[in-house]
Amino acid sequence: MPIVYICIGVALLLLLMVVFKLNAFISLIVVGLLVGIMEGMSPVEAMTSITTGLGGTLGSLALVIVFGGMIGKLMADSGGAQRISVTLIRAFGKKRVQLAAVLTAFVVGIALFFETGVVVLIPLVFTIAAEAGVPILYIGMPVIAALITMHGFVPPHPGPTAVAGIYQANLGKTLLYGIIIAIPAVIISGPLYTRLFKKEDLEVEIPKGLFTPKHFKEEEMPGFGISMFTALIPVILIAFQAIVEIVAPKSGLLPVAQFLGNPGVALLISVIVAIFTFGLNRGRKMPELMNSLTESISSIAVILLIIGGGGAFKQVLIDSHVDKYVAHLMEGSSISPLILAWLIAAILRVVLGSATVAGMTAAGIAAPLVAATHVSPELMVLATGAGSMTFSHVNDAGFWIYKEFFNLSIGKTIKTWSVMVTIASLVGLAGVLIINLCIK
């Protein structure tokens, strides 16, 4: 019955939003409350879960999204985003501009969490698409594919790092195998998948306030070096933390690295630097810069609420212990441990929405199989990570981040985002099974 109630909830959510055109945030709260009650929670418990989920999601993402939006606005308004895009197009050529964007996202995605990477790269996606004269999703989908794949497979991202701890896997090997598997997963789910769409299907209307399609003259734009440096400050700081944690975990440098590498702190530093490099240093006055920042926040407010609503719905599912129900169904199975870990994580991902929770729960269930079957713990991490990426839909904050930043309908979000992450998940599982055959 728990699965039936969740299906009813998802169907009701789609009915409210698609048929009755009810605001997404209100729809998510209403459905989350009803599903919690159907799952056996009291109305007060359901509302407490919603409050916890809303606060927990926004607490972890608000700084990242707000500061990221500020950087993006400053970068776009100063011509910095146009400078980077023009330089990339010149270096790779218009025919290979998608490759340039994917490589950028792949490198950035190693260090940046998915949400951080999205808000940092979205202005570049819009600008590159405008400069190259291609549909926005032609660039946007491969960039998002690279970011989400790295987030699911590669430490130091929270999911694979936490799961590696449960399986007692070597982080270095996990990182190496993860990058090897991520390459085909990104290529197939990103650039190759976009080729199945008609050009008009990849066109979207940019949300107001997130991007201003102004064309700057050569002398009006900041230099490529300073533009890249400002945009990559969060990447540099977060990568610095990861390197210190791996190379010198007991060093006195670790607390400093952990502070600077905190996504909120890293983006705050980037905003402060951007105010100078993209503003004061370009002759813009402080009141004008603050107006730009205010505009960026006003455009992000609705996005934040909808993402928070998705987190509230997710928390209701977690607090109603649906994960234990799914775990009970999978007990006693004789499937390969790698496939089993993927399957448990995939089911939990679809049911709960949270990739991290799905991965952690699946790892807890499948951990005893490592000792019993002598399977590679590193491959178990990646199989679990691949499963936790599959078919993201309306109960996942990532679904709403993608939908709102690209201003898509729910149907188009499912057709692009949900199918894209499922392809990456399946390619990831195939990669895990192939490597398993090679190392036996």
CSV table of C-alpha atoms in Angstrom, one decimal:
chain,number,residue,atom,x,y,z
A,1,MET,CA,0.0,0.0,0.0
A,2,PRO,CA,2.8,2.6,0.7
A,3,ILE,CA,3.8,2.4,-3.0
A,4,VAL,CA,0.1,2.8,-4.1
A,5,TYR,CA,-0.2,5.9,-1.9
A,6,ILE,CA,2.9,7.4,-3.5
A,7,CYS,CA,1.5,6.7,-7.0
A,8,ILE,CA,-1.8,8.4,-6.0
A,9,GLY,CA,0.2,11.4,-4.6
A,10,VAL,CA,2.3,11.8,-7.8
A,11,ALA,CA,-0.9,11.5,-10.0
A,12,LEU,CA,-2.6,14.1,-7.8
A,13,LEU,CA,0.4,16.4,-8.1
A,14,LEU,CA,0.4,16.2,-11.9
A,15,LEU,CA,-3.4,16.8,-11.9
A,16,LEU,CA,-3.2,19.9,-9.7
A,17,MET,CA,-0.3,21.4,-11.7
A,18,VAL,CA,-1.0,20.3,-15.3
A,19,VAL,CA,-4.8,20.3,-15.4
A,20,PHE,CA,-5.8,22.8,-12.8
A,21,LYS,CA,-2.7,25.0,-13.2
A,22,LEU,CA,-2.2,25.3,-9.5
A,23,ASN,CA,1.1,26.9,-8.3
A,24,ALA,CA,3.8,24.3,-8.0
A,25,PHE,CA,4.7,25.2,-4.4
A,26,ILE,CA,1.1,25.0,-3.2
A,27,SER,CA,0.6,21.7,-5.0
A,28,LEU,CA,3.7,20.1,-3.5
A,29,ILE,CA,2.7,21.1,0.1
A,30,VAL,CA,-0.9,19.9,-0.3
A,31,VAL,CA,0.1,16.6,-1.9
A,32,GLY,CA,2.9,16.1,0.7
A,33,LEU,CA,0.4,16.6,3.5
A,34,LEU,CA,-2.2,14.2,2.0
A,35,VAL,CA,0.4,11.5,1.2
A,36,GLY,CA,1.8,11.7,4.8
A,37,ILE,CA,-1.7,11.2,6.2
A,38,MET,CA,-2.4,8.3,3.8
A,39,GLU,CA,0.9,6.7,4.9
A,40,GLY,CA,-0.3,6.7,8.5
A,41,MET,CA,1.1,9.9,9.9
A,42,SER,CA,-1.1,12.2,11.9
A,43,PRO,CA,-1.8,15.6,10.3
A,44,VAL,CA,0.5,17.2,12.8
A,45,GLU,CA,3.3,14.7,12.1
A,46,ALA,CA,2.8,15.2,8.3
A,47,MET,CA,3.0,19.0,8.7
A,48,THR,CA,6.1,18.7,10.9
A,49,SER,CA,7.8,16.6,8.2
A,50,ILE,CA,6.9,19.2,5.6
A,51,THR,CA,8.4,22.0,7.7
A,52,THR,CA,11.5,19.9,8.3
A,53,GLY,CA,11.9,19.1,4.6
A,54,LEU,CA,11.3,22.7,3.5
A,55,GLY,CA,13.8,24.0,6.0
A,56,GLY,CA,16.4,21.3,5.4
A,57,THR,CA,16.3,21.7,1.6
A,58,LEU,CA,16.4,25.5,1.7
A,59,GLY,CA,18.9,25.5,4.5
A,60,SER,CA,21.4,23.6,2.3
A,61,LEU,CA,20.5,25.2,-1.0
A,62,ALA,CA,19.5,28.8,-0.3
A,63,LEU,CA,23.0,30.3,0.0
A,64,VAL,CA,24.2,28.3,-3.0
A,65,ILE,CA,21.4,29.3,-5.2
A,66,VAL,CA,21.2,33.0,-4.1
A,67,PHE,CA,25.0,33.6,-4.3
A,68,GLY,CA,25.2,31.6,-7.5
A,69,GLY,CA,22.4,33.7,-9.0
A,70,MET,CA,24.3,36.9,-8.0
A,71,ILE,CA,27.5,35.7,-9.7
A,72,GLY,CA,25.6,34.8,-12.8
A,73,LYS,CA,23.8,38.2,-13.0
A,74,LEU,CA,27.1,40.1,-12.4
A,75,MET,CA,28.8,37.9,-15.0
A,76,ALA,CA,26.0,38.4,-17.6
A,77,ASP,CA,25.6,42.1,-17.0
A,78,SER,CA,29.3,42.8,-17.2
A,79,GLY,CA,29.9,40.8,-20.4
A,80,GLY,CA,32.0,38.3,-18.6
A,81,ALA,CA,29.8,35.4,-19.6
A,82,GLN,CA,29.8,36.6,-23.2
A,83,ARG,CA,33.6,36.8,-23.1
A,84,ILE,CA,33.9,33.2,-22.0
A,85,SER,CA,31.4,32.0,-24.5
A,86,VAL,CA,33.0,33.9,-27.4
A,87,THR,CA,36.4,32.6,-26.5
A,88,LEU,CA,35.2,29.0,-26.3
A,89,ILE,CA,33.4,29.3,-29.6
A,90,ARG,CA,36.5,30.7,-31.3
A,91,ALA,CA,38.7,27.9,-29.8
A,92,PHE,CA,36.4,25.0,-30.7
A,93,GLY,CA,34.4,26.4,-33.5
A,94,LYS,CA,30.6,26.7,-33.7
A,95,LYS,CA,30.3,23.1,-34.8
A,96,ARG,CA,32.0,21.8,-31.6
A,97,VAL,CA,30.6,24.4,-29.2
A,98,GLN,CA,28.6,21.7,-27.4
A,99,LEU,CA,31.8,19.8,-26.8
A,100,ALA,CA,33.4,22.9,-25.3
A,101,ALA,CA,30.4,23.3,-22.9
A,102,VAL,CA,30.5,19.6,-21.9
A,103,LEU,CA,34.2,19.6,-21.1
A,104,THR,CA,33.8,22.7,-19.0
A,105,ALA,CA,30.9,21.1,-17.1
A,106,PHE,CA,32.8,17.8,-16.7
A,107,VAL,CA,35.8,19.6,-15.1
A,108,VAL,CA,33.7,21.9,-13.0
A,109,GLY,CA,31.5,19.0,-11.9
A,110,ILE,CA,34.4,17.1,-10.3
A,111,ALA,CA,34.6,19.7,-7.5
A,112,LEU,CA,31.2,21.5,-7.5
A,113,PHE,CA,28.1,20.0,-6.1
A,114,PHE,CA,25.3,19.7,-8.6
A,115,GLU,CA,23.3,22.6,-7.4
A,116,THR,CA,26.4,24.9,-7.2
A,117,GLY,CA,27.5,23.8,-10.7
A,118,VAL,CA,24.1,24.6,-12.2
A,119,VAL,CA,23.9,28.1,-10.8
A,120,VAL,CA,27.5,28.9,-11.8
A,121,LEU,CA,27.2,27.5,-15.4
A,122,ILE,CA,23.6,28.5,-16.3
A,123,PRO,CA,24.6,32.0,-17.4
A,124,LEU,CA,27.3,30.5,-19.6
A,125,VAL,CA,24.7,28.0,-21.1
A,126,PHE,CA,22.4,30.9,-22.1
A,127,THR,CA,25.3,33.0,-23.5
A,128,ILE,CA,27.0,30.2,-25.4
A,129,ALA,CA,23.7,29.2,-27.0
A,130,ALA,CA,23.0,32.9,-27.9
A,131,GLU,CA,26.4,33.4,-29.4
A,132,ALA,CA,26.5,30.2,-31.3
A,133,GLY,CA,22.9,30.5,-32.6
A,134,VAL,CA,21.8,27.1,-31.2
A,135,PRO,CA,18.8,26.1,-29.0
A,136,ILE,CA,19.4,26.6,-25.3
A,137,LEU,CA,18.8,22.9,-24.4
A,138,TYR,CA,21.3,21.8,-27.1
A,139,ILE,CA,23.9,23.3,-24.8
A,140,GLY,CA,22.0,23.0,-21.5
A,141,MET,CA,21.2,19.3,-21.5
A,142,PRO,CA,24.8,18.0,-22.0
A,143,VAL,CA,26.0,20.5,-19.4
A,144,ILE,CA,23.4,19.3,-16.8
A,145,ALA,CA,24.2,15.7,-17.8
A,146,ALA,CA,27.9,16.2,-17.0
A,147,LEU,CA,27.1,17.9,-13.7
A,148,ILE,CA,24.6,15.3,-12.4
A,149,THR,CA,26.7,12.4,-13.5
A,150,MET,CA,29.8,13.6,-11.7
A,151,HIS,CA,27.6,14.3,-8.7
A,152,GLY,CA,26.4,10.7,-8.6
A,153,PHE,CA,29.6,8.9,-9.4
A,154,VAL,CA,32.6,10.9,-8.2
A,155,PRO,CA,33.9,11.7,-4.7
A,156,PRO,CA,34.1,14.2,-3.0
A,157,HIS,CA,30.4,14.6,-3.8
A,158,PRO,CA,28.4,13.7,-0.7
A,159,GLY,CA,26.5,10.7,-2.1
A,160,PRO,CA,29.5,8.6,-3.4
A,161,THR,CA,31.7,9.7,-0.5
A,162,ALA,CA,29.2,8.7,2.2
A,163,VAL,CA,28.4,5.4,0.4
A,164,ALA,CA,32.1,4.7,0.1
A,165,GLY,CA,32.4,4.9,3.8
A,166,ILE,CA,29.6,2.3,4.3
A,167,TYR,CA,31.2,-0.1,1.9
A,168,GLN,CA,34.7,0.7,3.2
A,169,ALA,CA,35.8,1.4,-0.3
A,170,ASN,CA,39.0,3.1,-1.4
A,171,LEU,CA,38.2,6.7,-2.4
A,172,GLY,CA,41.1,6.9,-4.9
A,173,LYS,CA,39.9,3.8,-6.8
A,174,THR,CA,36.3,5.0,-6.5
A,175,LEU,CA,37.3,8.3,-8.0
A,176,LEU,CA,39.3,6.6,-10.9
A,177,TYR,CA,36.5,4.1,-11.8
A,178,GLY,CA,33.9,6.8,-11.4
A,179,ILE,CA,35.6,9.1,-13.9
A,180,ILE,CA,36.1,6.2,-16.4
A,181,ILE,CA,32.4,5.3,-16.1
A,182,ALA,CA,31.2,9.0,-16.2
A,183,ILE,CA,32.8,9.7,-19.6
A,184,PRO,CA,30.5,7.4,-21.7
A,185,ALA,CA,27.5,8.2,-19.4
A,186,VAL,CA,27.9,11.9,-20.0
A,187,ILE,CA,28.4,11.5,-23.8
A,188,ILE,CA,25.4,9.2,-24.3
A,189,SER,CA,23.0,10.9,-22.0
A,190,GLY,CA,24.1,14.4,-23.1
A,191,PRO,CA,25.3,15.2,-26.6
A,192,LEU,CA,24.0,11.9,-28.2
A,193,TYR,CA,20.5,12.1,-26.5
A,194,THR,CA,20.0,15.7,-27.7
A,195,ARG,CA,20.3,14.5,-31.3
A,196,LEU,CA,17.0,12.7,-30.9
A,197,PHE,CA,15.2,16.0,-30.6
A,198,LYS,CA,14.1,18.4,-33.3
A,199,LYS,CA,15.6,21.8,-33.1
A,200,GLU,CA,12.3,23.5,-32.0
A,201,ASP,CA,12.0,20.9,-29.1
A,202,LEU,CA,15.3,22.2,-27.6
A,203,GLU,CA,14.2,25.9,-27.7
A,204,VAL,CA,13.1,27.4,-24.4
A,205,GLU,CA,12.2,30.8,-23.1
A,206,ILE,CA,14.7,32.1,-20.6
A,207,PRO,CA,13.2,33.0,-17.2
A,208,LYS,CA,13.1,36.8,-16.7
A,209,GLY,CA,15.8,38.2,-14.6
A,210,LEU,CA,18.2,35.3,-14.9
A,211,PHE,CA,19.8,36.4,-18.2
A,212,THR,CA,19.8,39.5,-20.2
A,213,PRO,CA,20.6,38.8,-23.9
A,214,LYS,CA,22.6,42.0,-24.4
A,215,HIS,CA,25.4,42.0,-26.9
A,216,PHE,CA,28.6,43.7,-25.7
A,217,LYS,CA,31.3,45.2,-27.9
A,218,GLU,CA,34.8,43.9,-27.6
A,219,GLU,CA,36.1,46.7,-25.5
A,220,GLU,CA,33.1,46.5,-23.1
A,221,MET,CA,33.9,43.0,-21.9
A,222,PRO,CA,36.3,42.0,-19.2
A,223,GLY,CA,39.3,39.8,-20.2
A,224,PHE,CA,38.9,36.0,-20.6
A,225,GLY,CA,41.4,35.2,-17.8
A,226,ILE,CA,39.7,37.3,-15.2
A,227,SER,CA,36.3,36.2,-16.3
A,228,MET,CA,37.3,32.5,-16.0
A,229,PHE,CA,39.1,33.1,-12.7
A,230,THR,CA,36.0,34.8,-11.1
A,231,ALA,CA,33.7,32.1,-12.4
A,232,LEU,CA,35.9,29.2,-11.2
A,233,ILE,CA,36.7,30.6,-7.7
A,234,PRO,CA,34.1,28.2,-6.1
A,235,VAL,CA,35.6,25.3,-8.1
A,236,ILE,CA,39.1,26.1,-7.0
A,237,LEU,CA,38.1,26.5,-3.3
A,238,ILE,CA,36.0,23.3,-3.2
A,239,ALA,CA,38.7,21.3,-5.1
A,240,PHE,CA,41.3,22.6,-2.6
A,241,GLN,CA,39.2,21.2,0.3
A,242,ALA,CA,38.9,17.8,-1.5
A,243,ILE,CA,42.6,17.6,-2.1
A,244,VAL,CA,43.5,18.5,1.5
A,245,GLU,CA,41.0,15.9,2.8
A,246,ILE,CA,42.5,13.2,0.6
A,247,VAL,CA,46.2,14.1,0.8
A,248,ALA,CA,46.5,15.5,4.3
A,249,PRO,CA,43.5,14.6,6.4
A,250,LYS,CA,45.2,15.2,9.7
A,251,SER,CA,46.9,18.4,8.7
A,252,GLY,CA,46.3,21.7,10.5
A,253,LEU,CA,45.3,23.1,7.1
A,254,LEU,CA,42.1,20.9,7.0
A,255,PRO,CA,39.8,23.3,9.1
A,256,VAL,CA,40.8,26.2,6.8
A,257,ALA,CA,40.2,24.1,3.7
A,258,GLN,CA,36.8,22.9,5.0
A,259,PHE,CA,35.7,26.5,5.7
A,260,LEU,CA,36.9,27.8,2.4
A,261,GLY,CA,35.5,24.8,0.5
A,262,ASN,CA,32.0,25.1,2.0
A,263,PRO,CA,29.8,25.8,-1.0
A,264,GLY,CA,28.2,28.8,0.7
A,265,VAL,CA,31.5,30.3,1.7
A,266,ALA,CA,33.1,29.6,-1.6
A,267,LEU,CA,30.3,31.3,-3.5
A,268,LEU,CA,30.2,34.3,-1.1
A,269,ILE,CA,33.9,34.8,-1.7
A,270,SER,CA,33.2,34.6,-5.5
A,271,VAL,CA,30.4,37.2,-5.2
A,272,ILE,CA,32.7,39.6,-3.3
A,273,VAL,CA,35.4,39.2,-6.0
A,274,ALA,CA,32.9,39.5,-8.8
A,275,ILE,CA,31.6,42.8,-7.4
A,276,PHE,CA,35.1,44.1,-8.0
A,277,THR,CA,36.2,42.3,-11.2
A,278,PHE,CA,32.8,42.5,-13.0
A,279,GLY,CA,31.7,45.8,-11.5
A,280,LEU,CA,33.9,48.3,-9.7
A,281,ASN,CA,36.9,47.5,-11.9
A,282,ARG,CA,34.8,48.0,-15.0
A,283,GLY,CA,33.7,51.5,-13.9
A,284,ARG,CA,30.3,50.5,-12.6
A,285,LYS,CA,29.0,52.3,-9.4
A,286,MET,CA,28.0,50.4,-6.2
A,287,PRO,CA,24.3,51.4,-6.3
A,288,GLU,CA,24.1,50.0,-9.9
A,289,LEU,CA,25.8,46.7,-8.8
A,290,MET,CA,23.4,46.3,-5.8
A,291,ASN,CA,20.4,46.8,-8.1
A,292,SER,CA,21.7,43.9,-10.3
A,293,LEU,CA,22.0,41.7,-7.2
A,294,THR,CA,18.5,42.7,-6.0
A,295,GLU,CA,17.1,41.7,-9.5
A,296,SER,CA,18.9,38.4,-9.3
A,297,ILE,CA,17.4,37.6,-5.9
A,298,SER,CA,13.9,38.5,-7.0
A,299,SER,CA,14.1,36.2,-10.0
A,300,ILE,CA,15.3,33.3,-7.8
A,301,ALA,CA,12.7,33.6,-5.0
A,302,VAL,CA,10.0,31.6,-6.8
A,303,ILE,CA,12.6,29.0,-7.8
A,304,LEU,CA,13.7,28.6,-4.1
A,305,LEU,CA,10.1,28.1,-2.9
A,306,ILE,CA,9.4,25.4,-5.5
A,307,ILE,CA,12.6,23.6,-4.7
A,308,GLY,CA,11.8,23.8,-1.0
A,309,GLY,CA,8.3,22.3,-1.8
A,310,GLY,CA,10.0,19.4,-3.5
A,311,GLY,CA,12.2,18.9,-0.4
A,312,ALA,CA,9.1,18.9,1.8
A,313,PHE,CA,7.4,16.2,-0.3
A,314,LYS,CA,10.5,14.1,-0.1
A,315,GLN,CA,10.8,14.4,3.7
A,316,VAL,CA,7.2,13.2,4.1
A,317,LEU,CA,8.1,10.0,2.2
A,318,ILE,CA,11.3,9.5,4.3
A,319,ASP,CA,9.6,10.1,7.6
A,320,SER,CA,6.8,7.7,6.7
A,321,HIS,CA,9.5,4.9,6.5
A,322,VAL,CA,8.8,3.9,2.9
A,323,ASP,CA,12.5,3.0,2.6
A,324,LYS,CA,12.0,0.2,5.2
A,325,TYR,CA,9.1,-1.2,3.2
A,326,VAL,CA,11.1,-1.3,0.0
A,327,ALA,CA,14.1,-2.9,1.8
A,328,HIS,CA,11.8,-5.6,3.2
A,329,LEU,CA,10.6,-6.4,-0.4
A,330,MET,CA,14.3,-6.9,-1.5
A,331,GLU,CA,15.4,-9.2,1.3
A,332,GLY,CA,16.5,-12.7,0.3
A,333,SER,CA,17.1,-11.9,-3.4
A,334,SER,CA,19.7,-14.0,-5.3
A,335,ILE,CA,20.5,-11.3,-7.9
A,336,SER,CA,24.2,-10.2,-8.5
A,337,PRO,CA,25.2,-7.8,-5.7
A,338,LEU,CA,26.1,-5.0,-8.2
A,339,ILE,CA,22.7,-5.3,-9.9
A,340,LEU,CA,20.9,-5.6,-6.5
A,341,ALA,CA,22.6,-2.5,-5.2
A,342,TRP,CA,21.6,-0.6,-8.3
A,343,LEU,CA,18.1,-1.9,-8.2
A,344,ILE,CA,17.5,-1.0,-4.5
A,345,ALA,CA,18.9,2.4,-5.0
A,346,ALA,CA,16.9,3.0,-8.1
A,347,ILE,CA,13.6,2.0,-6.5
A,348,LEU,CA,14.3,4.2,-3.5
A,349,ARG,CA,15.3,7.1,-5.7
A,350,VAL,CA,12.0,6.9,-7.6
A,351,VAL,CA,10.0,6.5,-4.4
A,352,LEU,CA,11.9,9.0,-2.1
A,353,GLY,CA,13.3,11.5,-4.6
A,354,SER,CA,16.6,12.1,-2.7
A,355,ALA,CA,19.6,10.5,-4.5
A,356,THR,CA,21.7,10.8,-1.3
A,357,VAL,CA,19.1,9.1,0.9
A,358,ALA,CA,18.5,6.4,-1.7
A,359,GLY,CA,22.2,5.7,-2.0
A,360,MET,CA,22.8,5.6,1.7
A,361,THR,CA,19.8,3.4,2.4
A,362,ALA,CA,20.7,1.0,-0.5
A,363,ALA,CA,24.3,0.8,0.8
A,364,GLY,CA,23.1,-0.1,4.3
A,365,ILE,CA,21.0,-2.9,2.9
A,366,ALA,CA,23.7,-4.2,0.5
A,367,ALA,CA,26.8,-3.7,2.6
A,368,PRO,CA,26.9,-7.3,4.0
A,369,LEU,CA,27.1,-8.6,0.4
A,370,VAL,CA,30.6,-7.2,-0.1
A,371,ALA,CA,32.2,-9.6,2.5
A,372,ALA,CA,29.9,-12.4,1.5
A,373,THR,CA,30.5,-12.3,-2.3
A,374,HIS,CA,34.0,-10.6,-2.4
A,375,VAL,CA,32.7,-8.1,-4.9
A,376,SER,CA,34.7,-4.9,-5.4
A,377,PRO,CA,33.5,-2.3,-2.8
A,378,GLU,CA,34.4,0.5,-5.2
A,379,LEU,CA,32.2,-0.9,-7.9
A,380,MET,CA,29.4,-1.4,-5.3
A,381,VAL,CA,29.7,2.4,-4.6
A,382,LEU,CA,29.3,3.2,-8.3
A,383,ALA,CA,26.5,0.7,-8.8
A,384,THR,CA,24.7,2.3,-5.9
A,385,GLY,CA,25.5,5.8,-7.2
A,386,ALA,CA,24.2,4.9,-10.6
A,387,GLY,CA,20.9,3.5,-9.2
A,388,SER,CA,20.4,6.6,-7.0
A,389,MET,CA,20.5,8.8,-10.2
A,390,THR,CA,17.7,7.0,-12.1
A,391,PHE,CA,14.4,8.6,-13.1
A,392,SER,CA,14.2,11.8,-11.1
A,393,HIS,CA,10.7,13.2,-11.1
A,394,VAL,CA,8.4,15.5,-9.1
A,395,ASN,CA,9.6,14.4,-5.6
A,396,ASP,CA,13.2,15.4,-6.3
A,397,ALA,CA,14.6,18.9,-5.8
A,398,GLY,CA,16.9,18.4,-8.8
A,399,PHE,CA,13.9,18.0,-11.0
A,400,TRP,CA,12.6,21.4,-10.0
A,401,ILE,CA,16.0,23.1,-10.2
A,402,TYR,CA,16.3,22.0,-13.8
A,403,LYS,CA,12.6,22.7,-14.6
A,404,GLU,CA,12.6,26.2,-13.2
A,405,PHE,CA,16.0,27.4,-14.5
A,406,PHE,CA,15.1,26.3,-18.0
A,407,ASN,CA,11.5,27.4,-17.7
A,408,LEU,CA,10.0,24.1,-18.8
A,409,SER,CA,6.7,22.4,-18.5
A,410,ILE,CA,6.5,19.2,-16.4
A,411,GLY,CA,6.1,17.1,-19.5
A,412,LYS,CA,9.1,18.6,-21.2
A,413,THR,CA,11.1,18.2,-18.0
A,414,ILE,CA,10.3,14.5,-17.8
A,415,LYS,CA,11.1,14.0,-21.5
A,416,THR,CA,14.5,15.7,-21.2
A,417,TRP,CA,15.7,15.6,-17.5
A,418,SER,CA,14.1,12.4,-16.3
A,419,VAL,CA,15.0,10.4,-19.3
A,420,MET,CA,18.5,11.9,-19.4
A,421,VAL,CA,19.4,10.9,-15.9
A,422,THR,CA,17.9,7.4,-16.4
A,423,ILE,CA,20.2,6.9,-19.5
A,424,ALA,CA,23.2,8.1,-17.4
A,425,SER,CA,22.1,5.6,-14.7
A,426,LEU,CA,21.9,2.6,-17.1
A,427,VAL,CA,25.1,3.5,-18.8
A,428,GLY,CA,26.7,3.7,-15.4
A,429,LEU,CA,25.5,0.3,-14.4
A,430,ALA,CA,26.8,-1.2,-17.7
A,431,GLY,CA,30.2,0.4,-17.1
A,432,VAL,CA,30.3,-1.1,-13.6
A,433,LEU,CA,29.5,-4.6,-14.9
A,434,ILE,CA,32.1,-4.2,-17.7
A,435,ILE,CA,34.8,-3.1,-15.2
A,436,ASN,CA,33.8,-6.0,-12.9
A,437,LEU,CA,34.5,-8.5,-15.7
A,438,CYS,CA,37.9,-6.9,-16.4
A,439,ILE,CA,39.2,-6.9,-12.8
A,440,LYS,CA,38.1,-10.5,-12.0
